Coordinates of C-alpha atoms in Angstrom, one line a residue:
M204 CA 70.7 127.2 -67.0
T205 CA 67.0 125.9 -67.7
D206 CA 64.8 123.9 -64.8
V207 CA 64.6 121.8 -65.9
T208 CA 68.9 121.3 -65.3
S209 CA 68.9 122.2 -62.3
A210 CA 66.0 119.8 -61.2
K211 CA 68.0 117.1 -62.6
S212 CA 71.4 118.8 -60.3
A213 CA 68.9 119.4 -57.2
R214 CA 67.7 115.4 -57.4
R215 CA 72.2 114.5 -58.2
P216 CA 73.6 111.7 -55.5
H217 CA 76.3 112.9 -52.1
H218 CA 79.2 111.9 -52.4
W219 CA 80.5 111.7 -49.5
R220 CA 84.4 110.2 -50.3
R221 CA 84.6 113.5 -52.2
D222 CA 83.4 115.6 -49.3
L223 CA 85.9 113.6 -46.5
I224 CA 88.5 114.6 -49.7
E225 CA 88.1 118.4 -49.4
L226 CA 87.7 118.4 -45.5
A227 CA 91.2 116.5 -45.3
A228 CA 92.6 119.0 -48.0
L229 CA 91.1 122.0 -46.2
F230 CA 92.6 120.8 -42.5
T231 CA 95.4 120.4 -44.1
A232 CA 96.0 123.6 -46.2
V233 CA 96.1 125.2 -42.9
A234 CA 97.7 123.2 -40.9
V235 CA 100.1 124.2 -43.4
A236 CA 99.5 127.7 -43.5
D237 CA 99.5 128.0 -38.9
A238 CA 103.3 126.2 -39.5
I239 CA 104.5 129.4 -42.1
A240 CA 103.4 132.2 -39.9
N241 CA 104.1 130.9 -36.3
L242 CA 107.3 130.5 -38.3
I243 CA 108.3 133.6 -39.5
G244 CA 106.1 135.9 -36.8
H245 CA 108.5 135.1 -34.3
Q246 CA 110.7 136.5 -37.0
P247 CA 112.0 140.2 -35.3
D248 CA 109.9 141.5 -38.8
G249 CA 107.4 138.4 -39.2
P250 CA 104.5 141.3 -39.6
Y251 CA 106.0 142.8 -41.6
L252 CA 107.0 139.7 -43.6
L253 CA 103.5 139.2 -43.2
I254 CA 101.8 142.2 -45.3
A255 CA 103.6 142.3 -47.7
S256 CA 102.9 138.4 -49.0
A257 CA 99.2 139.3 -48.3
L258 CA 99.7 142.7 -50.0
A259 CA 101.3 140.9 -52.5
L260 CA 98.8 138.2 -53.5
T261 CA 96.4 140.5 -53.3
A262 CA 97.6 142.4 -55.7
T263 CA 97.7 139.5 -57.9
A264 CA 94.1 138.3 -57.4
A265 CA 92.9 141.9 -58.8
F266 CA 95.7 142.0 -62.1
H267 CA 94.6 137.9 -63.3
T268 CA 90.7 138.8 -63.0
W269 CA 91.1 142.7 -64.7
W270 CA 93.2 140.3 -67.1
A271 CA 90.6 137.6 -67.6
R272 CA 87.8 139.5 -67.9
R273 CA 89.7 142.4 -70.7
H274 CA 91.1 138.4 -72.6
S275 CA 88.3 137.4 -72.8
H276 CA 86.5 134.3 -75.2
A277 CA 83.4 134.7 -74.9
P278 CA 81.2 136.4 -77.3
P279 CA 80.4 139.9 -78.1
P280 CA 78.1 142.2 -76.0
D281 CA 76.8 143.4 -79.4
T282 CA 75.5 140.2 -80.9
D283 CA 72.3 142.0 -82.6
R284 CA 74.9 142.5 -85.1
V285 CA 78.3 140.4 -87.7
S286 CA 80.5 141.6 -89.8
A287 CA 81.3 140.5 -93.1
P288 CA 84.2 139.7 -95.4
D289 CA 84.2 142.7 -96.8
G290 CA 83.6 145.5 -93.4
S291 CA 79.6 145.9 -94.4
A292 CA 77.8 144.6 -91.0
V293 CA 74.5 142.6 -92.0
Q294 CA 72.0 142.6 -89.4
R295 CA 71.3 139.3 -87.8
A296 CA 68.3 137.8 -88.7
A297 CA 67.4 136.2 -85.4
A298 CA 66.7 139.6 -84.4
A299 CA 64.2 139.8 -87.6
V300 CA 63.1 136.5 -87.9
S301 CA 61.2 135.0 -84.9
P302 CA 61.6 131.1 -83.9
A303 CA 58.5 130.9 -84.7
S304 CA 59.7 131.4 -88.9
D305 CA 56.0 130.7 -91.1
T306 CA 57.8 129.3 -93.6
G307 CA 56.1 126.1 -93.4
S308 CA 52.3 127.4 -93.1
G309 CA 52.8 128.8 -96.9
E310 CA 54.3 127.7 -99.8
T311 CA 57.9 127.5 -100.9
T312 CA 60.5 126.2 -103.6
L313 CA 63.6 123.2 -103.3
W314 CA 66.2 125.6 -105.3
R315 CA 70.1 124.4 -105.2
M316 CA 72.8 127.5 -104.9
R317 CA 76.5 127.6 -105.5
T318 CA 78.2 130.5 -104.9
T319 CA 81.8 131.3 -104.9
V320 CA 83.2 132.7 -101.3
R321 CA 86.4 133.9 -99.6
D322 CA 88.2 131.1 -97.8
V323 CA 88.9 133.8 -94.8
P324 CA 85.8 133.2 -91.5
G325 CA 82.6 134.9 -91.3
S326 CA 82.2 134.2 -95.2
L327 CA 79.4 131.2 -94.7
A328 CA 78.4 132.7 -92.1
A329 CA 76.9 136.6 -93.7
L330 CA 75.2 134.0 -96.4
C331 CA 73.9 131.8 -93.9
I332 CA 72.5 135.5 -92.4
V333 CA 71.4 137.4 -95.7
L334 CA 69.2 133.6 -96.3
A335 CA 67.3 133.9 -93.0
Q336 CA 66.8 137.2 -93.3
H337 CA 64.6 136.4 -96.1
R338 CA 63.2 132.8 -94.0
I339 CA 65.4 130.5 -96.2
D340 CA 65.6 126.9 -95.1
I341 CA 68.6 125.8 -95.7
L342 CA 69.0 122.0 -95.7
T343 CA 71.8 120.5 -97.2
L344 CA 75.5 122.7 -97.6
Q345 CA 78.4 121.2 -99.9
T346 CA 81.6 122.8 -99.2
H347 CA 84.1 122.7 -102.6
P348 CA 88.5 124.1 -101.8
L349 CA 89.5 125.9 -104.6
A350 CA 93.3 127.2 -104.0
R351 CA 91.3 131.1 -104.1
G352 CA 88.5 130.7 -102.2
T353 CA 85.9 128.9 -101.7
V354 CA 82.8 126.5 -103.6
D355 CA 79.3 126.7 -101.0
E356 CA 76.7 124.9 -102.0
F357 CA 72.9 124.9 -101.2
L358 CA 69.7 123.0 -101.3
L359 CA 67.2 125.9 -99.8
R360 CA 63.5 125.6 -99.5
A361 CA 62.5 129.3 -100.3
P362 CA 59.7 131.1 -99.9
A363 CA 57.6 130.9 -103.9
T364 CA 57.1 133.9 -103.2
L365 CA 60.7 134.6 -103.2
P366 CA 62.2 134.8 -107.1
A367 CA 65.8 133.1 -108.1
P368 CA 66.9 136.8 -109.6
Q369 CA 66.7 138.7 -106.6
L370 CA 67.9 135.8 -104.0
T371 CA 71.4 135.7 -106.5
R372 CA 71.6 140.3 -105.7
E373 CA 70.9 139.4 -101.7
I374 CA 73.6 136.5 -102.1
S375 CA 76.2 138.9 -104.2
A376 CA 75.7 141.5 -101.7
A377 CA 76.7 139.5 -98.3
G378 CA 80.5 137.9 -100.4
G379 CA 79.4 135.6 -103.2
S380 CA 80.4 136.1 -106.3
S381 CA 79.9 134.1 -110.3
T382 CA 76.6 132.4 -107.7
W383 CA 74.2 129.6 -109.8
I384 CA 70.8 128.4 -108.7
E385 CA 68.1 125.9 -110.3
R386 CA 65.4 123.9 -109.7
A387 CA 65.8 121.1 -107.5
D388 CA 63.2 118.6 -106.8
A389 CA 62.3 115.9 -104.3
H390 CA 65.9 113.4 -105.7
D391 CA 67.9 115.9 -104.3
L392 CA 66.7 115.4 -100.2
V393 CA 69.8 112.1 -100.3
D394 CA 72.1 113.7 -98.6
A395 CA 75.6 114.0 -101.1
P396 CA 77.2 110.4 -99.7
T397 CA 74.1 108.3 -99.6
R398 CA 73.2 109.6 -103.1
V399 CA 77.5 108.6 -104.4
L400 CA 77.0 105.2 -102.3
G401 CA 73.8 104.6 -104.7
L402 CA 75.5 105.0 -108.2
A403 CA 78.3 103.2 -106.6
T404 CA 76.2 99.6 -106.3
R405 CA 75.0 100.5 -109.9
T406 CA 78.2 101.0 -111.0
A407 CA 79.5 98.0 -109.9
L408 CA 75.4 95.9 -110.3
D409 CA 75.9 96.7 -114.1
A410 CA 78.7 97.7 -115.9
A411 CA 76.3 100.2 -118.8
E412 CA 74.6 102.2 -115.3
L413 CA 78.4 104.4 -115.8
P414 CA 77.2 106.8 -118.0
L415 CA 74.1 107.8 -116.1
A416 CA 76.2 107.6 -113.0
L417 CA 78.3 110.5 -114.4
R418 CA 75.1 112.4 -115.5
Q419 CA 73.2 112.3 -112.1
L420 CA 76.2 112.9 -109.6
L421 CA 77.1 116.5 -111.8
G422 CA 73.5 117.3 -112.8
R423 CA 72.9 118.8 -116.1
C424 CA 75.9 117.6 -118.2
T425 CA 76.7 116.7 -121.7
I426 CA 78.5 113.3 -121.7
H427 CA 80.7 111.1 -125.0
S428 CA 81.9 108.5 -125.2
L429 CA 84.5 108.8 -127.7
P430 CA 86.1 104.8 -128.7
A431 CA 89.6 104.4 -129.4
V432 CA 89.7 102.7 -132.6
S433 CA 86.8 103.3 -135.1
I434 CA 83.0 101.2 -136.7
N435 CA 86.0 101.3 -139.5
G436 CA 89.1 99.7 -137.6
R437 CA 91.3 103.2 -137.7
A438 CA 92.6 104.4 -134.4
T439 CA 91.4 107.3 -133.7
G440 CA 93.9 108.9 -131.7
E441 CA 91.8 110.1 -128.2
S442 CA 93.7 108.7 -125.4
A443 CA 94.0 110.8 -121.8
P444 CA 96.3 109.9 -119.1
V445 CA 95.4 107.9 -115.4
E446 CA 94.9 110.8 -113.4
G447 CA 92.3 112.3 -116.0
V448 CA 92.2 116.0 -117.1
L449 CA 90.4 118.5 -115.8
E450 CA 89.0 122.4 -117.9
E451 CA 87.0 124.4 -115.7
T452 CA 83.7 122.7 -117.5
A453 CA 85.5 119.9 -119.3
M454 CA 86.7 117.0 -118.1
R455 CA 88.7 114.2 -120.1
L456 CA 88.4 110.2 -118.1
R457 CA 90.3 107.4 -119.6
D458 CA 87.7 105.1 -120.4
P459 CA 87.9 101.0 -118.9
A460 CA 87.5 99.5 -122.6
G461 CA 89.9 101.9 -124.2
G462 CA 89.4 105.7 -125.7
V463 CA 88.1 108.1 -123.5
I464 CA 84.9 109.7 -121.6
T465 CA 84.4 113.4 -121.7
V466 CA 82.5 114.9 -119.5
E467 CA 80.9 118.7 -120.6
R468 CA 79.2 121.7 -118.2
P469 CA 78.7 124.8 -120.0
H470 CA 76.8 126.7 -117.3
L471 CA 78.5 125.4 -114.7
P472 CA 82.3 124.7 -113.7
F473 CA 83.4 121.3 -111.8
T474 CA 84.7 121.2 -108.9
P475 CA 87.8 119.8 -108.2
T476 CA 85.3 117.5 -105.5
E477 CA 84.2 116.5 -108.2
F478 CA 85.9 114.9 -110.7
A479 CA 87.9 113.2 -107.9
R480 CA 84.6 111.5 -107.4
A481 CA 83.8 110.9 -110.3
R482 CA 87.8 109.8 -111.4
A483 CA 86.6 107.4 -108.7
L484 CA 83.6 106.2 -110.1
V485 CA 85.5 105.3 -113.5
E486 CA 88.5 104.0 -111.2
L487 CA 85.8 101.2 -109.7
D488 CA 84.4 100.4 -113.3
A489 CA 87.9 99.7 -114.7
R490 CA 89.3 97.6 -111.7
L491 CA 84.9 95.0 -111.5
G492 CA 86.1 94.7 -115.7
P493 CA 83.0 94.0 -117.4
R494 CA 80.1 93.0 -116.7
V495 CA 76.2 93.1 -117.6
P496 CA 73.3 91.4 -115.5
R497 CA 72.2 88.0 -116.3
S498 CA 68.9 87.4 -114.8
E499 CA 65.7 86.7 -117.4
H500 CA 62.5 88.0 -118.6
V501 CA 61.0 84.6 -120.0
L502 CA 57.3 86.3 -122.2
T503 CA 54.9 83.6 -125.2
L504 CA 54.5 85.0 -127.5
P505 CA 50.7 85.0 -129.5
E506 CA 51.4 82.0 -131.0
G507 CA 52.2 80.2 -128.0
N508 CA 55.9 79.8 -128.5
A509 CA 58.3 81.0 -125.6
I510 CA 61.0 83.8 -125.8
T511 CA 63.7 84.9 -123.9
V512 CA 64.6 88.8 -123.3
R513 CA 67.3 89.2 -121.4
R514 CA 70.6 91.6 -121.9
A515 CA 72.8 91.9 -124.3
D516 CA 76.5 93.2 -124.0
R517 CA 79.5 92.5 -126.6
T518 CA 80.0 88.1 -125.5
D519 CA 76.6 88.5 -127.9
L520 CA 78.1 88.9 -130.9
E521 CA 78.9 86.2 -132.9
A522 CA 75.3 85.5 -132.5
A523 CA 74.5 89.1 -133.3
R524 CA 76.5 88.3 -136.4
A525 CA 74.8 85.2 -137.1
M526 CA 71.7 87.3 -137.7
H527 CA 73.1 89.6 -139.4
D528 CA 73.0 86.6 -141.8
R529 CA 70.0 85.2 -141.4
C530 CA 67.7 89.2 -142.3
S531 CA 67.7 89.9 -145.0
E532 CA 68.9 93.0 -146.6
Q533 CA 65.9 95.1 -146.8
T534 CA 65.3 94.6 -142.8
L535 CA 69.6 95.0 -142.5
R536 CA 68.2 98.6 -145.3
L537 CA 65.6 100.1 -143.2
R538 CA 67.8 99.5 -140.1
Y539 CA 71.5 100.2 -140.5
H540 CA 70.6 102.9 -143.6
G541 CA 73.5 102.6 -145.0
P542 CA 75.1 100.0 -146.7
V543 CA 74.6 96.1 -145.9
Q544 CA 78.2 94.8 -146.0
D545 CA 78.7 97.0 -143.3
A546 CA 76.1 96.0 -140.8
D547 CA 78.5 94.0 -139.2
R548 CA 81.4 97.0 -138.1
Y549 CA 78.3 98.4 -136.6
L550 CA 78.1 95.0 -133.8
D551 CA 81.2 96.0 -132.1
H552 CA 79.8 99.6 -130.9
L553 CA 76.3 98.9 -130.6
L554 CA 76.8 95.1 -127.9
S555 CA 79.8 97.7 -126.0
P556 CA 77.8 98.4 -122.4
R557 CA 79.6 101.6 -122.4
F558 CA 77.6 103.7 -124.9
G559 CA 73.8 101.8 -123.8
R560 CA 71.8 98.8 -123.4
T561 CA 71.2 95.9 -126.1
L562 CA 68.2 94.0 -124.7
A563 CA 68.1 90.8 -127.6
V564 CA 66.0 88.2 -127.3
Q565 CA 66.2 84.3 -127.9
T566 CA 64.1 81.6 -129.0
A567 CA 63.9 78.2 -126.6
S568 CA 66.8 76.1 -128.9
G569 CA 69.0 79.9 -127.6
R570 CA 69.1 81.6 -131.1
L571 CA 69.5 85.6 -130.7
V572 CA 66.2 86.3 -133.6
A573 CA 66.2 90.2 -132.1
L574 CA 68.3 93.1 -131.1
G575 CA 66.5 96.6 -128.7
H576 CA 69.0 99.3 -128.6
L577 CA 68.6 102.1 -126.2
L578 CA 72.0 104.5 -127.0
W579 CA 73.1 107.1 -125.0
D580 CA 74.6 110.5 -127.3
G581 CA 75.0 113.6 -125.9
D582 CA 72.4 114.7 -123.8
E583 CA 69.5 112.9 -126.3
T584 CA 68.8 109.1 -126.1
E585 CA 68.3 107.1 -129.6
V586 CA 66.7 103.4 -129.5
A587 CA 66.4 101.4 -132.4
L588 CA 65.3 98.0 -133.6
L589 CA 66.3 95.3 -135.1
V590 CA 63.6 91.9 -136.0
E591 CA 64.9 88.9 -138.0
D592 CA 62.5 88.6 -140.5
D593 CA 61.0 85.4 -139.4
W594 CA 60.3 86.2 -136.5
Q595 CA 58.7 90.2 -137.4
R596 CA 55.1 90.7 -136.9
R597 CA 55.1 88.6 -134.4
G598 CA 55.2 91.5 -131.5
I599 CA 58.3 91.0 -131.1
G600 CA 59.6 94.6 -131.2
S601 CA 56.5 96.1 -129.9
E602 CA 57.6 94.1 -126.6
L603 CA 61.1 95.8 -126.9
L604 CA 60.1 99.3 -127.5
A605 CA 58.7 99.5 -124.8
R606 CA 61.0 97.4 -122.4
L607 CA 63.8 100.0 -123.8
V608 CA 61.8 103.4 -123.5
A609 CA 61.3 102.2 -118.9
L610 CA 64.5 102.0 -119.2
A611 CA 65.0 105.4 -120.5
V612 CA 62.4 106.9 -118.0
E613 CA 64.0 104.8 -115.2
A614 CA 67.2 106.9 -115.9
D615 CA 66.0 110.0 -116.4
C616 CA 65.9 111.1 -120.4
E617 CA 63.2 113.2 -121.6
S618 CA 63.0 112.0 -124.6
V619 CA 63.9 108.4 -126.6
Y620 CA 64.2 109.6 -131.1
A621 CA 64.4 106.4 -133.7
V622 CA 65.8 107.2 -137.2
T623 CA 65.0 104.9 -139.7
Q624 CA 63.1 105.1 -143.9
A625 CA 59.8 107.7 -144.5
S626 CA 59.0 104.7 -145.8
N627 CA 59.6 102.0 -143.0
T628 CA 55.7 102.0 -141.9
G629 CA 56.5 98.9 -138.8
M630 CA 59.0 101.3 -137.6
V631 CA 55.8 104.1 -137.6
A632 CA 53.4 101.7 -136.0
T633 CA 55.7 100.8 -133.2
M634 CA 56.5 103.7 -132.8
R635 CA 53.0 106.0 -132.5
A636 CA 51.8 102.2 -130.2
L637 CA 54.0 103.8 -127.3
S638 CA 51.0 106.0 -127.1
L639 CA 53.3 108.8 -126.4
P640 CA 53.5 112.2 -127.4
L641 CA 55.7 111.6 -130.4
D642 CA 57.0 114.4 -133.9
Y643 CA 57.9 113.4 -136.9
Q644 CA 61.0 115.4 -139.5
I645 CA 61.3 114.1 -142.5
E646 CA 64.9 115.4 -144.3
D647 CA 65.9 113.0 -147.6
G648 CA 64.0 110.4 -146.9
T649 CA 64.8 110.0 -143.8
L650 CA 63.1 110.1 -140.3
V651 CA 63.6 111.3 -137.1
I652 CA 60.5 109.9 -135.0
T653 CA 60.7 111.8 -130.6
A654 CA 59.0 110.4 -127.6
R655 CA 58.7 112.6 -125.3
L656 CA 58.9 110.8 -122.2
D657 CA 58.4 113.6 -119.4
A658 CA 55.5 113.0 -117.0
T659 CA 55.4 109.0 -118.9
S660 CA 53.9 106.8 -116.5
V661 CA 55.4 103.7 -117.3
R662 CA 55.1 99.8 -116.4
S663 CA 57.4 98.1 -113.7
L664 CA 60.5 97.0 -115.6
P665 CA 61.3 93.0 -115.8
P666 CA 63.3 91.3 -112.5
Y667 CA 66.6 91.6 -114.7
E668 CA 66.4 95.2 -115.0
Q669 CA 65.5 95.6 -111.3
A670 CA 68.3 93.8 -111.1
S671 CA 71.3 96.0 -112.7
H672 CA 69.8 98.8 -109.3

């Protein structure tokens, strides 16, 4: 007991009613004992019976004291050592690390670590002791139960001088197996329930957020949306049961829009807990149905015409087809890299929020004159633009591309790429106007321009994009 606690106890008020009850109980016990003693004492063998009762009480009290000490639930007296699950003794970190650890004075590194331990008492304690020995602070801890064993996931703050291979060896020696570790950042400091609720909110506001939410929920992974019907109108045969399928490093989830969402993470198997969280997000998306933020942003072109930039979806399909009819064959050929008559087939896929985000530009009369697409392509992200001929060279393409790049940066994309033809000087100039590092690849007349987005500063997003978060 500390001095503060003792001082508080000394100042506690005296309860006179409790004292009266204790005195009454004491007098009652004395009266009962006296009555029993008088009753037995007047018998012929009364004194012997009193002596035998006293000896029996003494023996019972002695046995009770011995039993309590032998089977005490208190911690063992030797608290300097704790046994690991495999029977080897591990030095307690408290004996080796002083309370005033110097990790705060030196440079530290954030790590995300996941390891599998046996589901026996002491397994987690052995890992924590090893981490404490190396002055590693446990910021968060999640447990993922398995059929055999448990996966423990840590967010650690470790000295910058401690290399990851050494940490992995120490964890393996303490009983961890299948250990995986990677660098973390400040975003990982958010606790799991808060992060999951935030992802659910984003998914509820915008159907296009589901692939991004799954990626942020599960970490580095590859996500593909496989439609049930191809662009040519043929059934693809892609399907999955309602409850989904989990296969170690891959999961298949039924897409509410039709088809299948596949998630792959070859470097780290999924746990049943992660699978349940991913399935819950997909079920939320299915219950809410199609939805896209409807906010708009009005811009004024240099010549004075007002245009509106907004999100688009499949409800804009007829307006998009009408814009195709007004575009020249050359414009459609530069955009779709194939037969012009097949251009309308791509629209249903491009306007689906499951495959990315689409921005539309419409005039004051409500006519659609431009589309910009940000398409999720596994680990990569594609940008594509189409501007009606009469509205080209007015800055609309540059405005759309800048907004698409801002969305890509917000989605933590490392790069975006555009596929066009080498003769499409307008698209090349628009990509160069981003003032980003560009990579060019040319093959058989097809030009792929990749813009790297790492360490990119982008302007604030307009209201219709902020509304999705």
